[in-house]
XYZ file of C-alpha atoms in Angstrom:
565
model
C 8.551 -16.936 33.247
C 8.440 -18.264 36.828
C 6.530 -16.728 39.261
C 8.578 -14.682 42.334
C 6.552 -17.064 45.049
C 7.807 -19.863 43.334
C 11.337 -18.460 43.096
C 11.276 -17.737 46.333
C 10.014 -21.369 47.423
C 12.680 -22.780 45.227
C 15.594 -20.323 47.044
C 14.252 -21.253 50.445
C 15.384 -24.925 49.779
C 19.411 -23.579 49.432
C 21.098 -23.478 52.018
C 22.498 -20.013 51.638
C 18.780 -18.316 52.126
C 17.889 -20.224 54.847
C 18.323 -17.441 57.402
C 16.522 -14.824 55.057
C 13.689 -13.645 55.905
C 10.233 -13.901 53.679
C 10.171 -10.220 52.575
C 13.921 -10.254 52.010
C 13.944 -13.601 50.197
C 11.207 -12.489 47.990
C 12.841 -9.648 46.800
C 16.097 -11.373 46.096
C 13.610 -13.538 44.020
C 12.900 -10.853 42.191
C 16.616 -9.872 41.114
C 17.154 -12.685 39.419
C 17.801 -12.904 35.531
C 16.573 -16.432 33.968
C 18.682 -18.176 31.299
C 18.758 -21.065 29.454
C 21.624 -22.602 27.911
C 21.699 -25.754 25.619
C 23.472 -29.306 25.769
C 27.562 -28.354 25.384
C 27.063 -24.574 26.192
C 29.902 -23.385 27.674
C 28.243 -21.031 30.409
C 31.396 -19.226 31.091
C 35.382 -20.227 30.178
C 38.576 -20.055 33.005
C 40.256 -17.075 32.373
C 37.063 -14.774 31.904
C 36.261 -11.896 33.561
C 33.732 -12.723 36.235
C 30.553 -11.097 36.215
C 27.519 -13.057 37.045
C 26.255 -15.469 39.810
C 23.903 -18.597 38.895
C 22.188 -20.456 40.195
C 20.614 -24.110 38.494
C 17.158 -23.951 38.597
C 16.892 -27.428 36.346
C 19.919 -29.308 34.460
C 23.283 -30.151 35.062
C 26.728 -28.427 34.347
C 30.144 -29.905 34.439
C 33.218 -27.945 36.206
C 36.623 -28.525 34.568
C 40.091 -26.683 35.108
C 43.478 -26.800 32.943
C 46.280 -27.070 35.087
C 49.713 -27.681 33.629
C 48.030 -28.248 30.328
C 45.655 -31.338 31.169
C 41.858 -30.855 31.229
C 40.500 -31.799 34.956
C 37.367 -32.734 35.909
C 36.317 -30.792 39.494
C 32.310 -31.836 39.742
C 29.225 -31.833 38.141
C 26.700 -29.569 39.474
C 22.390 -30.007 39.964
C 19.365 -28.303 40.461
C 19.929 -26.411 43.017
C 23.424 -26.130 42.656
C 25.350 -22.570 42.436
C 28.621 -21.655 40.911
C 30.436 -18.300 40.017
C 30.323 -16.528 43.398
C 34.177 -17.388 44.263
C 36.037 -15.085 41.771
C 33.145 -12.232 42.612
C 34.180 -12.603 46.299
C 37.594 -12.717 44.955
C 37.398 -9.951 42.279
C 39.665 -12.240 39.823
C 39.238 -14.329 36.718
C 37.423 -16.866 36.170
C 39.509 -20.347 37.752
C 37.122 -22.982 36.038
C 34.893 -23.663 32.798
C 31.474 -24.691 33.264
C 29.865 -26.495 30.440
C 26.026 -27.144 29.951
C 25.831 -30.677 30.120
C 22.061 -30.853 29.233
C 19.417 -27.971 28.363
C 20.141 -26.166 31.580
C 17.745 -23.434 32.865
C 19.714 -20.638 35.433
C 19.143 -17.828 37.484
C 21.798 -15.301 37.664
C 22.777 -12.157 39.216
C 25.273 -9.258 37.829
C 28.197 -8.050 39.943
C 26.738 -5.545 40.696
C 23.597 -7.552 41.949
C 25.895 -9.561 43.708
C 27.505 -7.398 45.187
C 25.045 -5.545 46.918
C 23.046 -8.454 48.358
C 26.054 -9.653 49.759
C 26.523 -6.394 51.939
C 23.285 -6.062 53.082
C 22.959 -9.502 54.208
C 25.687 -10.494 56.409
C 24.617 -14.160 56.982
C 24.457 -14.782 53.140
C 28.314 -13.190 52.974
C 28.491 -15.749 55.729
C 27.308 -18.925 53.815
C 28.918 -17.848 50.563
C 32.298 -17.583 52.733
C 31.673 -20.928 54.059
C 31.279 -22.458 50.437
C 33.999 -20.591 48.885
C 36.349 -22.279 51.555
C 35.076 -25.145 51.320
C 35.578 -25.455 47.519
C 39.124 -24.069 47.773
C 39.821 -27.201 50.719
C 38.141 -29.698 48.137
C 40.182 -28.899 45.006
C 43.464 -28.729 47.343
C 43.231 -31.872 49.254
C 41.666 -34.004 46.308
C 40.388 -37.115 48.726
C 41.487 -40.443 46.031
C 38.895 -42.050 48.067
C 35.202 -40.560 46.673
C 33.524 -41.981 44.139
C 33.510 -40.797 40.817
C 30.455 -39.238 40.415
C 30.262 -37.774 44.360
C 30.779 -34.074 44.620
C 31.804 -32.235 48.162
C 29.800 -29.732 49.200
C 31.726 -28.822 52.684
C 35.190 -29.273 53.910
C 36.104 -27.589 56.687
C 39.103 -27.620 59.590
C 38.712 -26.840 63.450
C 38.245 -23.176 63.945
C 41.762 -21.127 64.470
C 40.560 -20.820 67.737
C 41.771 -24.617 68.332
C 45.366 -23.766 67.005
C 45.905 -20.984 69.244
C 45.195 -23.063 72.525
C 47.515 -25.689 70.669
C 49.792 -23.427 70.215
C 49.861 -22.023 73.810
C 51.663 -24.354 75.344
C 54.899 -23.976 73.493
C 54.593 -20.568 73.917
C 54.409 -20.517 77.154
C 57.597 -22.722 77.403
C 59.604 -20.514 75.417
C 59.654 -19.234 78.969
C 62.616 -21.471 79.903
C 64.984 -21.169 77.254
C 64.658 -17.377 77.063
C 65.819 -17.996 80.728
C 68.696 -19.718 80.084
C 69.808 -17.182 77.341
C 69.539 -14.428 79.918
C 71.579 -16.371 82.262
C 74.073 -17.140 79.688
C 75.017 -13.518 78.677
C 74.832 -12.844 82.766
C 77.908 -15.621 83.834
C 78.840 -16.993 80.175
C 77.838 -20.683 81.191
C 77.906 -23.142 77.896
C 75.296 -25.512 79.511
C 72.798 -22.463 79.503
C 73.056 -21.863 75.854
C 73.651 -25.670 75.010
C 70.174 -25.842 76.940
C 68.228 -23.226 75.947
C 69.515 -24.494 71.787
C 68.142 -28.545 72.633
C 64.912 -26.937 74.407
C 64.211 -23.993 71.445
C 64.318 -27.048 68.739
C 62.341 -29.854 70.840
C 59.463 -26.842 71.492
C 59.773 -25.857 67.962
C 59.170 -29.218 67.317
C 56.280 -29.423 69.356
C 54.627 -26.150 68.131
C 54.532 -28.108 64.430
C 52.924 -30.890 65.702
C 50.283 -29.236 67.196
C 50.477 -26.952 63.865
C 49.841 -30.525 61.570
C 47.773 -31.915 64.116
C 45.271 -29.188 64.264
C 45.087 -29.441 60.218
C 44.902 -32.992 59.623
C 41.361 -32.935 60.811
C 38.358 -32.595 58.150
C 34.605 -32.574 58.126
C 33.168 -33.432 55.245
C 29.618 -33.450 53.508
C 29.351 -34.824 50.023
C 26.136 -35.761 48.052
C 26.306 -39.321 49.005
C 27.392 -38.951 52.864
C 28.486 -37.021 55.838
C 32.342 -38.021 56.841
C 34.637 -37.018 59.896
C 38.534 -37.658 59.285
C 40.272 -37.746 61.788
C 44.539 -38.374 61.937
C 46.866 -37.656 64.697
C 50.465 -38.158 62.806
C 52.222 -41.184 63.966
C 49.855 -42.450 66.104
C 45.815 -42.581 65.078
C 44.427 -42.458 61.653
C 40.095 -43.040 61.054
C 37.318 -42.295 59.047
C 33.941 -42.485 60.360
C 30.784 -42.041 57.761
C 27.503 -42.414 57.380
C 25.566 -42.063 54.354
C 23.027 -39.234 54.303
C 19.962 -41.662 53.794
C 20.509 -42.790 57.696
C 20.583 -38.828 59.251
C 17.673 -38.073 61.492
C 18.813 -35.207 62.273
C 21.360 -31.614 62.797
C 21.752 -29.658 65.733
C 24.527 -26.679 66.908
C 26.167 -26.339 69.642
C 27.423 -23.335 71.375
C 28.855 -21.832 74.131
C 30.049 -17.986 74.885
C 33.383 -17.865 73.151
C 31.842 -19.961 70.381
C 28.887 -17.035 69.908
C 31.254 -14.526 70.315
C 33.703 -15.882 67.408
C 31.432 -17.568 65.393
C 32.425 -21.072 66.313
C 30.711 -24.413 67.352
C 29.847 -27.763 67.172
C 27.545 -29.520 64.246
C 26.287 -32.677 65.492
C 24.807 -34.852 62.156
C 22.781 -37.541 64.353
C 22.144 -40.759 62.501
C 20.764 -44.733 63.461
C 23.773 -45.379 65.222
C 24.843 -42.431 67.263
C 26.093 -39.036 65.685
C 29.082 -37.869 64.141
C 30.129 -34.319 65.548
C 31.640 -31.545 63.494
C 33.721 -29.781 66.590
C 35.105 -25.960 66.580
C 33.815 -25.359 62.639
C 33.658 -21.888 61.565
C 29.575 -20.292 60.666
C 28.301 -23.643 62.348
C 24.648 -22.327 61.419
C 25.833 -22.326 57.751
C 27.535 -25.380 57.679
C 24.641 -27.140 59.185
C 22.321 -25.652 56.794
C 24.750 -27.568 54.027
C 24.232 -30.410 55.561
C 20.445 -30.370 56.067
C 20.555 -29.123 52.493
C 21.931 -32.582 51.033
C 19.897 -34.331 53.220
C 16.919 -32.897 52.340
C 18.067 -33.367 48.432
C 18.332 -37.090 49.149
C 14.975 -37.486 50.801
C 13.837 -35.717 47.776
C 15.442 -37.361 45.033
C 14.103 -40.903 46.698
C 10.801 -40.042 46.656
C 11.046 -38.664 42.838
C 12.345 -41.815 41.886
C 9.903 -43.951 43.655
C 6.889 -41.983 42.263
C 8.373 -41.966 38.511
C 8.790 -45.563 38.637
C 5.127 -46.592 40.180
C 3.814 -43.896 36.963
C 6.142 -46.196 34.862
C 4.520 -49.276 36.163
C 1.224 -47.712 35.499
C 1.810 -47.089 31.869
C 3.232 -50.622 31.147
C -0.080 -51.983 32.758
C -2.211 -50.017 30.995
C -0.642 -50.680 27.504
C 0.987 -47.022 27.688
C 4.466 -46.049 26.546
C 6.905 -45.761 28.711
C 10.397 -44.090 28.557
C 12.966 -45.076 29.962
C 16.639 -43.911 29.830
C 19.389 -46.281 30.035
C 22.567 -45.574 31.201
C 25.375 -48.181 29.256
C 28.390 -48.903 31.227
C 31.682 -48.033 29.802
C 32.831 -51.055 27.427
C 35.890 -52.451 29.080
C 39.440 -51.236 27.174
C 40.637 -54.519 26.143
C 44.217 -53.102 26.325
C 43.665 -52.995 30.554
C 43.188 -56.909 29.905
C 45.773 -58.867 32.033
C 48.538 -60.143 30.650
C 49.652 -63.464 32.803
C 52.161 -64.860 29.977
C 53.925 -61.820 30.339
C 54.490 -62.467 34.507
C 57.454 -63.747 35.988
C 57.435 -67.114 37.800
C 58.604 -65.482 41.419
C 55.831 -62.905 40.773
C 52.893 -65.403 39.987
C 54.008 -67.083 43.251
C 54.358 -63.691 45.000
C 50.773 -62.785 44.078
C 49.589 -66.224 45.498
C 51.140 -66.861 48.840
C 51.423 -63.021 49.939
C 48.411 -60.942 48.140
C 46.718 -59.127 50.678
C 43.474 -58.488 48.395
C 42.400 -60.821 45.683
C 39.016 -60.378 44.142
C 37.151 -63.342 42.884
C 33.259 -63.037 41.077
C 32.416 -60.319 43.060
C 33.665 -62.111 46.509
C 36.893 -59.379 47.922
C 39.232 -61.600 50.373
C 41.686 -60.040 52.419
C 44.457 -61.171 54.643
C 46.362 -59.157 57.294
C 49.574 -57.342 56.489
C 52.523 -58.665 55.738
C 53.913 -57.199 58.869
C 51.745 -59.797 61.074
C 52.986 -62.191 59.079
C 56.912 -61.013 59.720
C 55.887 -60.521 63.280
C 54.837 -64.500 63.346
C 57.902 -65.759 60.943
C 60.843 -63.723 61.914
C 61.658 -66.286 64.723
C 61.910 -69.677 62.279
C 63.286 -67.055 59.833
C 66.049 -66.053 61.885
C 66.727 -69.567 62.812
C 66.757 -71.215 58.788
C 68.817 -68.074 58.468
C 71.390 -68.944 60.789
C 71.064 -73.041 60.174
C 71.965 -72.723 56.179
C 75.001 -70.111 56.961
C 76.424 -72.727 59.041
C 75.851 -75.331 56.757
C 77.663 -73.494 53.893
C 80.156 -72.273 55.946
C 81.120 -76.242 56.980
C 80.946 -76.771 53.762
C 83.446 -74.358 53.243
C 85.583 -75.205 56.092
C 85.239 -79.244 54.823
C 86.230 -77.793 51.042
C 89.172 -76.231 52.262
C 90.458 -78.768 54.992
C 92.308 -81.772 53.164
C 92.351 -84.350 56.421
C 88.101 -83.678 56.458
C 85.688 -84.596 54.082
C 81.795 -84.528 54.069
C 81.351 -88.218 53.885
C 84.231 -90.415 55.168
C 83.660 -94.079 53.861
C 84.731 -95.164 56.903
C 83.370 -92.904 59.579
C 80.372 -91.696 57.872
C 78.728 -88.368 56.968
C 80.600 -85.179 59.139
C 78.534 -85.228 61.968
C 77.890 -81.375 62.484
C 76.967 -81.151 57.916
C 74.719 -83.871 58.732
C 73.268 -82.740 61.614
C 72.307 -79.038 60.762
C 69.848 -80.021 58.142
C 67.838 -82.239 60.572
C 67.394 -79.647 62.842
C 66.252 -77.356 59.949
C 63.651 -80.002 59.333
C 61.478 -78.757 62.270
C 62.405 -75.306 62.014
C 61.095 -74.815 58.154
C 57.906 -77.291 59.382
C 57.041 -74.147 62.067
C 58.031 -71.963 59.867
C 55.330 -73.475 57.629
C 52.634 -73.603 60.538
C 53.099 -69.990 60.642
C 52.300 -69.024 57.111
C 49.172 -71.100 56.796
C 48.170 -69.891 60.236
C 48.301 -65.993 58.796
C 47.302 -67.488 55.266
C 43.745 -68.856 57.347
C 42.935 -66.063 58.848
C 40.542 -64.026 56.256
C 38.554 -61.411 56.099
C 35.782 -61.664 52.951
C 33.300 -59.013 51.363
C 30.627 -60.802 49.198
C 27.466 -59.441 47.228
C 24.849 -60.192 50.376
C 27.946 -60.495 53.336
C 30.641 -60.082 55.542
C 32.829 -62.643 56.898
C 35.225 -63.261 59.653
C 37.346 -66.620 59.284
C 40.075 -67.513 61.342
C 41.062 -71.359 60.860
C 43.652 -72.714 63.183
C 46.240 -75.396 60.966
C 44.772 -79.065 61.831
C 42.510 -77.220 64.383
C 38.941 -75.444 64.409
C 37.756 -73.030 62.315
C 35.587 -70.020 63.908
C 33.360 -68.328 61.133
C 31.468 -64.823 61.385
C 29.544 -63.286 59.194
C 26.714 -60.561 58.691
C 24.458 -59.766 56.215
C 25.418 -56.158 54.472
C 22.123 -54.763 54.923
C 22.689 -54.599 58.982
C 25.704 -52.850 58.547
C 25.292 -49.853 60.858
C 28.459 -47.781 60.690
C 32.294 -48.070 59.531
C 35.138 -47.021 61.047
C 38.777 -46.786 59.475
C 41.552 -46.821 61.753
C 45.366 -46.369 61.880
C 47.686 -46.954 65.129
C 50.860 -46.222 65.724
C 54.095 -45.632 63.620
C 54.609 -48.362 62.080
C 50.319 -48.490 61.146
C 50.967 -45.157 59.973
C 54.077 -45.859 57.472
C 53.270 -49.429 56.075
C 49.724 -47.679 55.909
C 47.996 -51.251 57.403
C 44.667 -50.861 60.769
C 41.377 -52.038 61.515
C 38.615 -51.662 59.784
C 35.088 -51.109 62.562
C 32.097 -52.998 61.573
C 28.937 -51.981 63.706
C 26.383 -55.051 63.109
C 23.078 -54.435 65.294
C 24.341 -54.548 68.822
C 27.935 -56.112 68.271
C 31.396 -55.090 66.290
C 33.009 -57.558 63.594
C 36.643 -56.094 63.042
C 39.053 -56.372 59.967
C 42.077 -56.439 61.778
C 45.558 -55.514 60.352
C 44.458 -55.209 56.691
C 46.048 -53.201 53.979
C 45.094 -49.750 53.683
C 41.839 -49.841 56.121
C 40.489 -46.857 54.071
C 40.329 -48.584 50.602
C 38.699 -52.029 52.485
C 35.954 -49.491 54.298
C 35.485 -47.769 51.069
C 34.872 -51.514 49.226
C 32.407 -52.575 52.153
C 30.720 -49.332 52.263
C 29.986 -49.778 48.114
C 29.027 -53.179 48.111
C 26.788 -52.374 51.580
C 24.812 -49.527 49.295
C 24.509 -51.672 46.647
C 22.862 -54.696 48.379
C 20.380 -52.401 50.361
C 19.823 -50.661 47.114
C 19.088 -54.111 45.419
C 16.472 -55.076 48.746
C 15.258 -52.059 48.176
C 14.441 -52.294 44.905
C 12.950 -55.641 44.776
C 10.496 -54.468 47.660
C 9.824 -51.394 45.877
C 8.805 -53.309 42.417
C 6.861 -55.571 44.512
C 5.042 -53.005 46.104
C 4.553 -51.272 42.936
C 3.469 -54.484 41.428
C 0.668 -54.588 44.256
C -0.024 -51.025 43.957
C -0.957 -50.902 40.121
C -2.257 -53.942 39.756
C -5.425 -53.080 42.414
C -5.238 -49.232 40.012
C -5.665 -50.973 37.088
C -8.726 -53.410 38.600
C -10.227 -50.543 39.874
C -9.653 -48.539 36.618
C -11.065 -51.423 34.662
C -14.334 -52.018 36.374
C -15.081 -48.241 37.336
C -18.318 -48.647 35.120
C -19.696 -51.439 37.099
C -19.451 -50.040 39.923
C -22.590 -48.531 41.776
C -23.219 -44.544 41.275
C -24.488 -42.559 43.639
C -26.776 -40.070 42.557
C -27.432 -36.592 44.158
C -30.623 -36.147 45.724
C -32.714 -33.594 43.399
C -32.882 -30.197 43.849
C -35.669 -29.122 45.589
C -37.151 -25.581 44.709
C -37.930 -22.980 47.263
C -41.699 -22.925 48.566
C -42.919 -19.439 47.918
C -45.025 -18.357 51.254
């Protein structure tokens, strides 16, 4: 049985109590039920009638849904996690089964429980409204870009607030073609009505635009990092991250109208600047998420760090120490390559245009094939042009009897023997422009970044940056044609200075491969400074430990009875 002040401590850490008071968090405490389910429980099954809240006190649950009659995976929840409140909000069936993954201890509430918490408290209806939505945006959008084991904990668009100002400008030019109607029925003028059609369907246009462009903008707050996309359709596409482990800190913003509608700015402040959640709905809530997850991580780093200096202790001192191991997935064998089975144009396809190739852990990219055609299409044009004149001499020779292509007597035709001399040069510069887009590389290693542009029988210019002092990453998209061959720049904020990946192949997938191998060499540093620390650490423990007894004791002076006067 766990003690209410200890509930209540625990509660205090989710972001949904945050705002409660102590009395009134201490007697929420006290509502709830404690359960405990076993490895492969199934808590509760989609298509159940919903009638409890829990929360995870300790263990871990897994979320799936059958949809068109395929099992999917939607996340795997924590300590600290909750699940169960959206189809009590809803008043529907359970959408989701949630299995016990391990022995899983819960706290849960009834409906009824629920239910009346929920309408005395209108900043917890508040928070629960800004996780329900957010879950809903989550399973809707499905972002192919997180990692496996990352769950979302916030998604959230610019208030409605922001459409309606978008919005007002078309509406306010409806003006004009409502205009020209009226003056079309008054003197039955075709140009008014021709008018008023070409204007209604450019400002409908417009109106969707602004529509799309207000929803094509997402913050984001996952277990792993805090994200802003950011797209405006045709012309700008980014991403802008930072991993929770570099937040200092989360403020809100507000102004009048924002108070009054419950609107405002989050700003997540990290090493490098901040990244601003603008015009979100319950900005105090969703801030509260994000301090949440940040707090989790702090957490979670320094649980690790202190079981693995106990670990170090217990292998010093002869102890036993266990450790769980985590196996990685054997590879299928049937995912193996098959090269035999590739055609000759497509093994030299892959060579001379891949745009990513990954080599022992080393990811090289090149710019898009569009740079390339940008660079080529003037020798292209020009080979293109050469070799349909030559065959269509050859046709005209072939079919004139009084001309040949090599007269014994006068020679070679002049203009046949010509045209391939000047295609000489032309496929030579054509060349020169391959190997100058083929040079120019951008490369991801285990420990680095590098920049290498080498100029055909010229210089070479080479920059690189250790992972580790990889500040921030920014994805970027411009323009249509960025937009539809899906091909932008790729932000690299090293100390004081940028190094860009310019013109690469789906920017998003090459941030998302820096940003992994970037973790995973500061996690290695950090690591091998830990152990060594740890090393240091338990080694003087274990000195001192063994040569306690020799050390001096101090004694107590004696007591000293009381003098009776």
């Amino acid at each position: 049985m766990i003690l209410t002040d200890a509930r209540a401590a625990f509660l205090r850490r989710i972001h949904l109590f945050r705002d409660l008071k102590d009395e009134d968090l201490a007697a929420i405490a006290g509502m709830f039920k404690e359960e405990v389910r076993k490895e492969g429980e199934i808590i509760f099954s989609q298509g159940d009638e919903a009638d409890r809240f829990f929360i995870i006190y300790q263990g871990k649950v897994r979320i799936t849904m059958i949809r068109r009659k395929e099992e999917r995976e939607l996340a795997t929840l924590i300590g600290g996690d909750y699940f169960g409140e959206e189809a009590l909000l809803s008043k529907r069936e359970r959408s989701a089964t949630v299995t016990a993954v391990e022995k899983t201890y819960l706290f849960s509430l009834t409906r009824v429980e629920f239910n009346a918490i929920i309408k005395q408290f209108s900043k917890l209806k508040a928070a629960f409204e800004v996780s329900v939505a957010s879950r809903r945006l989550a399973r809707e959008l499905r972002f192919d870009w997180l990692r496996p084991d990352e769950v979302v904990y916030f998604v959230a668009r610019k208030h409605e607030v922001l459409l309606f100002q978008a919005l007002t400008g078309p509406l306010v030019a409806l003006a004009v073609p409502i205009l020209l109607i009226v003056y079309f029925f008054l003197t039955r003028a075709f140009f008014a009505i021709f008018g008023a059609g070409i204007l209604l369907l450019a400002i409908g246009a417009w109106a969707v635009w602004n529509w799309i462009d207000w929803g094509n903008d997402y913050y984001i707050v996952t277990n792993e990092r805090v994200i802003w996309l950011e797209k405006v359709i045709g012309i700008y596409d980014s991403r802008q991250e930072a991993p929770l482990s570099t937040v200092l800190s989360v403020g809100v913003e507000t102004d009048v109208s924002g108070r009054l509608l419950d609107y405002g700015h989050v700003i997540v402040r990290t090493y490098v600047g901040k990244i601003p959640f603008s015009h979100v709905s319950h900005p105090y809530q969703a801030a509260h998420m994000v301090e949440e997850q940040w707090t989790r991580t702090k957490h979670s780093a320094s649980r690790m760090e202190k079981e693995a200096m106990r670990n170090v202790l217990r292998q010093k001192m002869g102890l036993t120490v266990e450790t769980k191991t985590d196996q990685p997935p054997m590879p299928d064998k049937q995912a193996t390559p098959t090269f035999y089975r590739r055609s000759i144009l497509k093994v030299i396809g892959a060579n001379w245009f891949k745009l990513r190739q990954e080599d022992g852990g080393t990811v090289t990219y090149r710019k898009h094939l569009y740079v390339l055609w940008q660079q080529v299409w003037q020798p292209t044009l020009l080979i293109v042009v050469i070799l349909f004149g030559i065959v269509a001499r050859l046709i005209t020779l072939a079919r004139s009897p009084d001309k040949s292509l090599f007269d014994f007597s006068k020679g070679p035709d002049t203009i046949a023997a010509s045209l391939p001399v000047v295609l000489i040069p032309i496929i030579v510069w054509w060349i020169y422009q391959y190997i100058d887009w083929s040079n120019d590389i951008y490369q991801v290693t285990p420990d680095q970044i590098l920049d290498i542009d080498k100029k055909p029988f010229g210089t070479e210019e080479r920059r690189a940056a250790p992972l580790e002092n990889i500040l921030s990453t920014e994805a970027h998209r411009y323009g249509l044609t960025g937009y539809f061959l899906n091909f932008g720049t790729v932000e690299i904020t090293v100390g004081g200075t940028h190094l860009d990946f310019q013109d690469v192949l789906d920017p998003v997938g090459v941030q998302a491969d820096i940003d992994r191998r970037r973790e995973a060499r500061i996690k290695q540093k950090r690591d091998l400074e830990a152990n060594a620390e740890r090393e240091r650490m338990s080694d003087w423990l274990v000195a001192y430990h063994e040569n306690a007894s020799e050390l001096p004791q101090h004694e107590s002076p004696p007591e000293t009875e009381p003098k009776n006067e």
